Coordinates of C-alpha atoms in Angstrom, one line a residue:
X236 CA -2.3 9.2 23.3
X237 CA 1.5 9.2 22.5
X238 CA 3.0 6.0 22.9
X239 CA 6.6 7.2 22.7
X240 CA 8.5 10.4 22.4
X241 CA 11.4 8.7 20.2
X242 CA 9.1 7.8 17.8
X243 CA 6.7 8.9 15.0
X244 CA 4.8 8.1 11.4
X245 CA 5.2 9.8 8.4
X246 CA 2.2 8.6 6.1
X247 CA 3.0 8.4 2.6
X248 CA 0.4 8.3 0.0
X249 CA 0.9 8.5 -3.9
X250 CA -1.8 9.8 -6.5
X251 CA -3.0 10.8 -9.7
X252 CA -6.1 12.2 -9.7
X253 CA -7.8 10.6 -6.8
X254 CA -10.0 13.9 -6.0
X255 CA -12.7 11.3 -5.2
X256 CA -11.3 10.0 -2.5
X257 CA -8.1 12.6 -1.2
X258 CA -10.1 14.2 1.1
X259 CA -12.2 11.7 2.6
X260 CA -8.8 9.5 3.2
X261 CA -7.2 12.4 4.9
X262 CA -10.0 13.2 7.2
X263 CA -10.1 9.4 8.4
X264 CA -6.4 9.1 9.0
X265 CA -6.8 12.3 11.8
X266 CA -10.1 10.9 13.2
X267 CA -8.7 7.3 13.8
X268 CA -5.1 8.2 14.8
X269 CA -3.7 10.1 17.6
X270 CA -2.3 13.7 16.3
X271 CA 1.2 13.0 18.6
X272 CA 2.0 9.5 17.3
X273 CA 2.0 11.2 13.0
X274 CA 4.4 13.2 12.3
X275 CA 3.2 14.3 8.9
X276 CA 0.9 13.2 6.1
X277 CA 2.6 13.4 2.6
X278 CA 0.6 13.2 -0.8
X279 CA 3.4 12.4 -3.2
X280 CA 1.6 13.7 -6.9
X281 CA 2.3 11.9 -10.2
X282 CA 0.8 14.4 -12.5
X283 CA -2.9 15.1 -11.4
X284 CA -5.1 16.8 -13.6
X285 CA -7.9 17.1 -10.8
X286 CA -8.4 18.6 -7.6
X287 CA -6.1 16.2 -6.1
X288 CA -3.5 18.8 -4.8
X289 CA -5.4 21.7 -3.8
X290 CA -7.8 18.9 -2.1
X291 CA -4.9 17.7 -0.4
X292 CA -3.5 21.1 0.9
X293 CA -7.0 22.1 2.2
X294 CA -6.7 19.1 4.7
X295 CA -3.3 20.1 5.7
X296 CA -0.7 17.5 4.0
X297 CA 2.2 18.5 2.6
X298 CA 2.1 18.1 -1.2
X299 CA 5.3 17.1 -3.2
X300 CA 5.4 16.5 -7.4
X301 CA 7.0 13.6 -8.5
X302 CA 7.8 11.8 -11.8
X303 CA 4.4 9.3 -12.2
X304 CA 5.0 6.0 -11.0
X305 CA 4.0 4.7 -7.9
X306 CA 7.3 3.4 -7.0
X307 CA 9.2 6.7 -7.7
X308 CA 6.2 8.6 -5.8
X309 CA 6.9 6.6 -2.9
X310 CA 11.1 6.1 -2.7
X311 CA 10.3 10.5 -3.4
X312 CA 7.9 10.5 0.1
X313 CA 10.3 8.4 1.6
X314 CA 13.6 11.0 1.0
X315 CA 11.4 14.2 1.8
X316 CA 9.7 12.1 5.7
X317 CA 11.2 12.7 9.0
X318 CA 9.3 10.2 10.7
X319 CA 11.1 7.3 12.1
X320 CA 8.6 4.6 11.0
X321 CA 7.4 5.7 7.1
X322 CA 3.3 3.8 6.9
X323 CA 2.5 3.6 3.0
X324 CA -0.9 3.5 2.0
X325 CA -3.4 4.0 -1.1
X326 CA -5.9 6.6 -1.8
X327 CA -8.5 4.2 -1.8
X328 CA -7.8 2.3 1.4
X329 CA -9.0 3.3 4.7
X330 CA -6.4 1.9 8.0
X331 CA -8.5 0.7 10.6
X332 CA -8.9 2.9 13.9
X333 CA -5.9 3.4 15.9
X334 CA -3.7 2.1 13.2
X335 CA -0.5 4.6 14.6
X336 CA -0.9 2.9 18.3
X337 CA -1.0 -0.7 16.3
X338 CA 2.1 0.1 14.2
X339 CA 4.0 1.6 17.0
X340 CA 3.2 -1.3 19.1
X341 CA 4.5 -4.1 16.8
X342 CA 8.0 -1.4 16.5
X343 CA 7.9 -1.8 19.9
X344 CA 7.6 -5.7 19.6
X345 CA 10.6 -5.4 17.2
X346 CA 8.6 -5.7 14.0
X347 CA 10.8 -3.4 11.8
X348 CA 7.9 -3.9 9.0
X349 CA 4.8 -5.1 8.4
X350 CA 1.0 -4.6 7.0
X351 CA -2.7 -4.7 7.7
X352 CA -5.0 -7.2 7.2
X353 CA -7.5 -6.1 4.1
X354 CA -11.2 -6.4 3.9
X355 CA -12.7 -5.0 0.3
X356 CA -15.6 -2.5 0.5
X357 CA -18.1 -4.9 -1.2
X358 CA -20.1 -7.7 0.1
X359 CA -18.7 -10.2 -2.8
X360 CA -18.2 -13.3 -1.5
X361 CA -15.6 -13.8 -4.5
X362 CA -13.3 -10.9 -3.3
X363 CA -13.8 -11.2 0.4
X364 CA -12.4 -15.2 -0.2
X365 CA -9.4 -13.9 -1.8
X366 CA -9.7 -11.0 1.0
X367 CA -9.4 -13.6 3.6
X368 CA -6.0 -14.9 2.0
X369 CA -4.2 -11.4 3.6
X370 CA -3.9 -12.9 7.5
X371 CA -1.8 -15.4 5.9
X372 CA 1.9 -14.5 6.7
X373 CA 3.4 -15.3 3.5
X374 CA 4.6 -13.3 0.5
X375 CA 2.6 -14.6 -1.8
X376 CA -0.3 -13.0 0.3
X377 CA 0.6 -9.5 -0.2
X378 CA -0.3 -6.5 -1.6
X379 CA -0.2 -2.8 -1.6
X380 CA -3.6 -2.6 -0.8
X381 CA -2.7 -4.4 2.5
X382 CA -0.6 -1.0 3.1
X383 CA 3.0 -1.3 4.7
X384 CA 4.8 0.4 7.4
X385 CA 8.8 0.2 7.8
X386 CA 11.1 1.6 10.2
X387 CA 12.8 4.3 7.8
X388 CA 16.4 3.0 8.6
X389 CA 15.4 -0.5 7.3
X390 CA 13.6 1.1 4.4
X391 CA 17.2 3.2 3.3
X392 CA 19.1 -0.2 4.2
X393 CA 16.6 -1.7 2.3
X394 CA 17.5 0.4 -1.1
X395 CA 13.4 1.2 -1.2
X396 CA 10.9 0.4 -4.1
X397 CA 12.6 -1.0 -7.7
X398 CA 11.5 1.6 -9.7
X399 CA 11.9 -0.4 -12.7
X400 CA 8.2 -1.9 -11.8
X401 CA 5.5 0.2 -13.0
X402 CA 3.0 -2.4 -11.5
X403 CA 4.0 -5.4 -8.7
X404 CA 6.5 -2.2 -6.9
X405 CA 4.5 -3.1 -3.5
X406 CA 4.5 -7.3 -3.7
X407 CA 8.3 -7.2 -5.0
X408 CA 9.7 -4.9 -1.9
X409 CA 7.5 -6.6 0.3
X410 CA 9.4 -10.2 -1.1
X411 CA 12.7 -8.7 -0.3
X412 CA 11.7 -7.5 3.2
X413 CA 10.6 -10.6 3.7
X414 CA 14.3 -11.8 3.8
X415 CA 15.4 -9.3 5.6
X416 CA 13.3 -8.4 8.1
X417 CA 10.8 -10.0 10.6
X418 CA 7.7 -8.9 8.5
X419 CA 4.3 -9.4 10.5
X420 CA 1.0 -9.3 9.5
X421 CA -1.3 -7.3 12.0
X422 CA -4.8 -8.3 12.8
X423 CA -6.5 -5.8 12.0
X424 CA -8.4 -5.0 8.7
X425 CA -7.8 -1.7 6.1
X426 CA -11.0 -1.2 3.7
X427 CA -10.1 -1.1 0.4
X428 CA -11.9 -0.1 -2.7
X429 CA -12.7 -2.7 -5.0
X430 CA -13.1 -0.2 -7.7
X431 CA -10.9 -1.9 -10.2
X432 CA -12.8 -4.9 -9.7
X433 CA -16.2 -3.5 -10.2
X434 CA -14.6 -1.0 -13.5
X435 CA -12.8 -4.8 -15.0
X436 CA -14.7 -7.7 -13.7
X437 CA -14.0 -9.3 -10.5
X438 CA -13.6 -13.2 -11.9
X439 CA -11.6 -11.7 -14.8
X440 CA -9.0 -9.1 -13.1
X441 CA -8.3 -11.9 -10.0
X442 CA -7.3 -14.2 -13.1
X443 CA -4.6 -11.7 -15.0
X444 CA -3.5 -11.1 -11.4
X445 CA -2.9 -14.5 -10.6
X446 CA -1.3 -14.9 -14.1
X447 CA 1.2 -12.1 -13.4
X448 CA 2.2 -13.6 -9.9
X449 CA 2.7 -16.9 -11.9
X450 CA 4.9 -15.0 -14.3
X451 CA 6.9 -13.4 -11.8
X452 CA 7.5 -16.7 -10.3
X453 CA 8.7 -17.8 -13.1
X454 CA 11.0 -15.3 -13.7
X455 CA 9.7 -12.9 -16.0
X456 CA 10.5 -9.0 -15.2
X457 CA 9.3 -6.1 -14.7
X458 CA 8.5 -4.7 -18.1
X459 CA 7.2 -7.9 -19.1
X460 CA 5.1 -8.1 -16.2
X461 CA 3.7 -4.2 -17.7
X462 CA 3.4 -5.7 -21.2
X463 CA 0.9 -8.4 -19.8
X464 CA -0.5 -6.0 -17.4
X465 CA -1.3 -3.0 -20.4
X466 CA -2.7 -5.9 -22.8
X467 CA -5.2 -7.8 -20.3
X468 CA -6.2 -5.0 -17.6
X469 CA -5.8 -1.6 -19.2
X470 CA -6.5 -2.2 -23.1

């Protein structure tokens, strides 16, 4: 059902070569959302090489290019949505079922941004510990993988994603919303992949990522955060 007439979700999703999991995604976002309450589904591209795009067309989103970078891909989805509330979420992570009626309900509420809970796809008790972490309401907590709705107005007001982070875009937006914004924590859970763990090592990538928190504590930016990031994680 339609909650309200006045209002509606643009999804925005970035990629780059996520044919393994476009189309699956894209098929759970119609089955667990009402078709009134989503205005459109936009797959902002970085460059794939796969059958990301075509993929994405045959399930009916609308496809845009963009410059790679997931922050770029996104502030891009964002100019290009007419929805009033904009819900960013990863290839790899599945919203749970009526996530539009949950979203438009905390709008309603006057939440003007918030995110999921997160559960990992894996029965690890390491990464469902650090899993558990993400009801916490604190911005330490967060994560892209958590996804993130705003209401569009506060994203603009908000001057969007710093583009100047090729990794950490989603936890540093989400620290300046935090300030600015009543940011709430829903309670439900997304599934997300832990692919990246299984591909690096869950004990090891959980350590570099706690490392590069610390170092953006500390004050260390962006492209420093990259250097660390490239050496320990993608080297």
């Amino acid at each position: 059902m339609k909650l309200s007439n006045s209002l509606d979700i643009s999804i925005i999703i970035p990629v780059l070569n996520e044919s393994e999991h476009i189309s699956t995604l894209l098929d759970h976002l119609s089955v667990n959302s009402s078709s009134g309450n989503i205005k459109e589904v936009i797959v902002v591209d970085g460059g794939s090489t796969d059958d990301t795009i075509a993929m994405a067309r045959a399930k009916g989103a609308i496809v845009i290019s963009s410059e790679k970078g997931r922050a770029k891909q996104m502030n891009l989805g964002a100019r290009v949505a007419s929805g009033s509330l904009l819900y960013f979420l990863h290839a790899d992570t599945y919203p749970p079922k009526n996530f539009d009626l949950y979203i438009i309900n905390a709008y309603n509420n006057n939440i003007t941004s918030g995110c999921f809970r997160m559960r990992f796809n894996t029965s690890k008790k390491f990464l469902q510990f650090f899993a558990w972490f993400s009801r916490i309401n604190h911005k330490l907590c967060r994560g892209g993988d958590q996804s993130l709705f705003i209401l569009k107005e506060l994203f603009q007001k908000s001057g969007g994603f710093n583009e100047n982070y090729i990794i950490y875009e989603d936890t540093e937006f989400i620290g300046r919303l935090y300030k600015i914004s009543n940011f709430k924590v829903l309670p439900q859970n997304v599934i997300t992949s832990a692919r990246k763990y299984e591909q690096h090592g869950s004990f090891r990538l959980q350590y570099h990522f706690g490392i590069i928190h610390l170092k953006n504590l500390l004050g260390f930016g962006p492209d420093q955060l990259y250097k660390y990031y490239k050496k320990k994680i993608v080297s």
